CSV table of C-alpha atoms in Angstrom, one decimal:
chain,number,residue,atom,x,y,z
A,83,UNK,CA,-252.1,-103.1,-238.2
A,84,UNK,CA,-253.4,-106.2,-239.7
A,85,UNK,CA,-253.6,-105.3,-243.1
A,86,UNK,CA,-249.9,-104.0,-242.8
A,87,UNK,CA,-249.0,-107.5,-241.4
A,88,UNK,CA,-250.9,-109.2,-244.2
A,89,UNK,CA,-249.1,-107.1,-246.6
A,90,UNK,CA,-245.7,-108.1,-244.8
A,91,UNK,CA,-247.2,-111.3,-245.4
A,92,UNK,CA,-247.9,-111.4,-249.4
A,93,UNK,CA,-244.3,-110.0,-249.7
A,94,UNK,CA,-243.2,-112.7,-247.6
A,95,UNK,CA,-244.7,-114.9,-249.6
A,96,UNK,CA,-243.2,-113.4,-253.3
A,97,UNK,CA,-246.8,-112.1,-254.5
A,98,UNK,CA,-245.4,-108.3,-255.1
A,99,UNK,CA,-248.6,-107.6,-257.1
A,100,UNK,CA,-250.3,-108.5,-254.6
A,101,UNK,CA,-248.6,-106.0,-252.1
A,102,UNK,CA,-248.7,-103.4,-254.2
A,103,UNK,CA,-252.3,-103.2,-254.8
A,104,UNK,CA,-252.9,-103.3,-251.0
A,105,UNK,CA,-250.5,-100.7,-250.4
A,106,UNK,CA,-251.8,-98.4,-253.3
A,107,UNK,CA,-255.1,-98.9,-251.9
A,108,UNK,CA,-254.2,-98.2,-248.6
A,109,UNK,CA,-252.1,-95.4,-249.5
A,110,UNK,CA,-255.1,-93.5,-251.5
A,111,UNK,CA,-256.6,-92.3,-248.4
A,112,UNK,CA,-253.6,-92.0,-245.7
A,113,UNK,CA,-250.9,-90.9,-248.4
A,114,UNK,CA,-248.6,-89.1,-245.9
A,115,UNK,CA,-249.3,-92.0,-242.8
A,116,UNK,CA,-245.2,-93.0,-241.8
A,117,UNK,CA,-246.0,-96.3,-241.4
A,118,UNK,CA,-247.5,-96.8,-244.9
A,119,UNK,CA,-245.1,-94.9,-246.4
A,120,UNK,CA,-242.4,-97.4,-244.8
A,121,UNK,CA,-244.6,-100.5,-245.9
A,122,UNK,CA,-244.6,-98.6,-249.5
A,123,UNK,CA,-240.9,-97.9,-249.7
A,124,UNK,CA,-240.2,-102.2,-248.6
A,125,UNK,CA,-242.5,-103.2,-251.6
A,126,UNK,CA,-240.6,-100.4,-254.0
A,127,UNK,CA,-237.0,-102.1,-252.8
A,128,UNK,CA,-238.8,-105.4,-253.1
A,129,UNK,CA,-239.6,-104.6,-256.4
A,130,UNK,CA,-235.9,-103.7,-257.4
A,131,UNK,CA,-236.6,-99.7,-257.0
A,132,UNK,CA,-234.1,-98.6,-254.4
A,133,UNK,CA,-234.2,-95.5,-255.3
A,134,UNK,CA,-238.1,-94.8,-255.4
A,135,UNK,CA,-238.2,-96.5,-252.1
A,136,UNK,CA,-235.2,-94.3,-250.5
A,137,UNK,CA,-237.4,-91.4,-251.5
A,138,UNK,CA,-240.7,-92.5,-250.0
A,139,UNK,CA,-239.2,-93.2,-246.5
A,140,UNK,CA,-238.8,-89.1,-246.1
A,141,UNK,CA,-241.2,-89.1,-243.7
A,142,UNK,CA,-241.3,-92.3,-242.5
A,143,UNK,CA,-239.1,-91.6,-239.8
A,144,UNK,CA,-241.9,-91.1,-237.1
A,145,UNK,CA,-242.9,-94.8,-238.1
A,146,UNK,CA,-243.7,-96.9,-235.1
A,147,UNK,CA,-240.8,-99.2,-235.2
A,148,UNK,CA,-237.7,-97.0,-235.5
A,149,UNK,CA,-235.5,-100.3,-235.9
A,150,UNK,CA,-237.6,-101.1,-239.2
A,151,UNK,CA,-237.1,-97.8,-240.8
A,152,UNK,CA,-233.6,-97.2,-240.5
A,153,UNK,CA,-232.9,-101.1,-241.5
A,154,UNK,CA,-235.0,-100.5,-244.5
A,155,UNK,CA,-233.2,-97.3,-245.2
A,156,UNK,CA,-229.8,-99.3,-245.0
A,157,UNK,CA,-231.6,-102.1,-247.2
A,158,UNK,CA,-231.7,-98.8,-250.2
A,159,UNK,CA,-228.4,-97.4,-249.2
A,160,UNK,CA,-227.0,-100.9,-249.6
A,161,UNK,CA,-229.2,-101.5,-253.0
A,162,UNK,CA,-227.9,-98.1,-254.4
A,163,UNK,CA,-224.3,-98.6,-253.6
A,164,UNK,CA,-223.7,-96.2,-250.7
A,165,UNK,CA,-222.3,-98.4,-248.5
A,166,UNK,CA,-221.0,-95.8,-245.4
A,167,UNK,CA,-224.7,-94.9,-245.3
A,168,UNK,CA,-226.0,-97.7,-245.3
A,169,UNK,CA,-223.7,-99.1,-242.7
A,170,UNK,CA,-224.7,-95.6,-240.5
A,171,UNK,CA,-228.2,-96.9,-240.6
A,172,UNK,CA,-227.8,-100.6,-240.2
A,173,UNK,CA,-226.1,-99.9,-236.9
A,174,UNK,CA,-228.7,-97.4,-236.0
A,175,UNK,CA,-231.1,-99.9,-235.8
A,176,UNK,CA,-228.9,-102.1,-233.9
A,177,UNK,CA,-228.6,-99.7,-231.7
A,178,UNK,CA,-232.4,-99.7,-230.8
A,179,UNK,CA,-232.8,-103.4,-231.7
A,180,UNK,CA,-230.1,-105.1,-230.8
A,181,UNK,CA,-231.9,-108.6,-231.3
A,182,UNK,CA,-232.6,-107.5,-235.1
A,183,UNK,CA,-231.1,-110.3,-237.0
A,184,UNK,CA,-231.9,-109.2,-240.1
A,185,UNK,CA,-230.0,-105.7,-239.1
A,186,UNK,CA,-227.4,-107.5,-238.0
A,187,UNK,CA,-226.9,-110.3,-241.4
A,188,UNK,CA,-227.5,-106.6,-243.5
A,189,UNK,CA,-224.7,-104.5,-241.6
A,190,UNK,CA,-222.3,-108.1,-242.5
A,191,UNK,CA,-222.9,-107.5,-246.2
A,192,UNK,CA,-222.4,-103.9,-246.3
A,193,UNK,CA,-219.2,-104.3,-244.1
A,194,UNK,CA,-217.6,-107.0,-246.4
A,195,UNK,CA,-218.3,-104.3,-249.6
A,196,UNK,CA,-216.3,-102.3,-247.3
A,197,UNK,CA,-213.5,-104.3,-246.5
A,198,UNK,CA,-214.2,-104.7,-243.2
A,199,UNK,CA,-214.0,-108.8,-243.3
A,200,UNK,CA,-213.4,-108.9,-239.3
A,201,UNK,CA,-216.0,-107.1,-238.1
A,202,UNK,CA,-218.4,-108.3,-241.2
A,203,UNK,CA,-217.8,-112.3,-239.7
A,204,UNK,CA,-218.5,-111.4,-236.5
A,205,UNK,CA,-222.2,-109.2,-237.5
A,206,UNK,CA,-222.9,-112.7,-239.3
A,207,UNK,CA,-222.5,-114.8,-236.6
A,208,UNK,CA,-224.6,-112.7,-234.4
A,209,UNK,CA,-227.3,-113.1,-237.3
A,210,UNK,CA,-226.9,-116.2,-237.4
A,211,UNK,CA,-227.4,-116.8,-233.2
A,212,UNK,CA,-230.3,-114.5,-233.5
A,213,UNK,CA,-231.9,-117.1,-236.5
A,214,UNK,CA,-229.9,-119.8,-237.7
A,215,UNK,CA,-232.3,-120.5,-240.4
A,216,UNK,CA,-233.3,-117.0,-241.9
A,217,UNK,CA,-229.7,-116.0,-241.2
A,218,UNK,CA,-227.1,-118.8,-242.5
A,219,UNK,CA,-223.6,-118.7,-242.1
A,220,UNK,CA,-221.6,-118.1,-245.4
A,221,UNK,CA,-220.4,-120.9,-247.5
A,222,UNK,CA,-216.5,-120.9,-247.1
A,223,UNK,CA,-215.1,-122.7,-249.6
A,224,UNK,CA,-211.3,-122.4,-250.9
A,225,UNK,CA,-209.7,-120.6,-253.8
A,226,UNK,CA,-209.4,-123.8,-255.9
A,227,UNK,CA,-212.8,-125.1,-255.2
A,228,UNK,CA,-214.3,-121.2,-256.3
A,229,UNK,CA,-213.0,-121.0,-259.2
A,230,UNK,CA,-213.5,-125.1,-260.1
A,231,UNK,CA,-217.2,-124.3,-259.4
A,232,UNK,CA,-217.6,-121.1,-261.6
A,233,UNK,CA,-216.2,-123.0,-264.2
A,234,UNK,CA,-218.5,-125.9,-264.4
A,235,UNK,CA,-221.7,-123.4,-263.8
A,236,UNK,CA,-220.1,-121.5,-266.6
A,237,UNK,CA,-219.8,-124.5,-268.4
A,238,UNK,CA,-223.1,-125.8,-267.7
A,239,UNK,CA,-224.9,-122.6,-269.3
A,240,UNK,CA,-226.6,-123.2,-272.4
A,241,UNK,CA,-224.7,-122.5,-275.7
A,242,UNK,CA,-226.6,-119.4,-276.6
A,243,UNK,CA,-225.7,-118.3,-273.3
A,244,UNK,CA,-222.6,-119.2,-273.2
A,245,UNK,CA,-221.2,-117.8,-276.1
A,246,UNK,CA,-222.1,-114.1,-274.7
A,247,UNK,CA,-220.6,-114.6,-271.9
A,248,UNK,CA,-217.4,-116.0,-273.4
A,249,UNK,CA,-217.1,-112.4,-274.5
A,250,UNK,CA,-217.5,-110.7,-271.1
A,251,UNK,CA,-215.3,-110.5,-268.0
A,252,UNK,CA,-217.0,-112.6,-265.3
A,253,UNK,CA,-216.4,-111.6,-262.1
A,254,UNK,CA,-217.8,-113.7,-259.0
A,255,UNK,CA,-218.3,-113.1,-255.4
């Protein structure tokens, strides 16, 4: 368990190379172990694989924290664009975590995709009570102000940049 927590640990801490070699390594002798294969699917969505890590957790789900796998599997559903799944999962592990801010900040981001701007406000404030700091609030700010600061980022981009982008739709969140 401690070399899982110190490969939690070197993700934490943005060195992915890092956490894949451990993993890997680990991996070579215990390839089928559920937990590892959980800890090998967060490094794949860490690395920007959703799909890769989606695949490795078949089989994780006799991991020993239920809450981790189905938030992870939510984390690739939400990556990969399958929102209904990924809310299914997020509330899964709510459901035996109910403290799990992280589920909770997760299941408000997949439920504003959705459309569901009620429910997602309230899932972010619960995040937020869980842990304020890993979990802040979103920035409201009005109409007018948006679009007055996409313009000035837009304008602030260098000319190179700029000039690309002049040609594209830009559409911000």
């Amino acid at each position: 368990w401690a070399e899982l927590e110190r490969i939690h640990d070197l993700m934490e801490d943005g060195d992915r190379e890092g956490a894949r070699a451990a993993v890997d390594a680990l991996r070579a002798g215990r390839a089928d172990q559920a937990d590892l294969r959980l800890l090998d699917a967060q490094v794949r969505l860490d690395e920007g694989d959703a799909e890769a890590a989606l695949a490795l957790l078949s089989g994780a789900e006799r991991c020993a924290d239920p809450a981790e796998f189905f938030a992870t599997r939510a984390s690739c559903h939400h990556e990969s664009v399958h929102f209904e799944a990924a809310r299914d999962d997020a509330r899964q592990a709510l459901r035996i975590r109910p403290e799990y801010a992280y589920a909770w900040d997760l299941l408000s981001r997949i439920l504003d995709h959705l459309g569901e701007h009620a429910e997602a406000t309230e899932a972010s404030a619960r995040a937020h009570a869980l842990d304020a700091e890993g979990c802040p609030l979103p920035l409201e700010v009005p109409p007018h102000e948006f679009d007055a600061l996409v313009e000035r980022a837009l304008a602030e981009l260098p000319e190179a940049v700029r000039a690309v982008v002049d040609e594209c739709p830009v559409l911000v969140q």
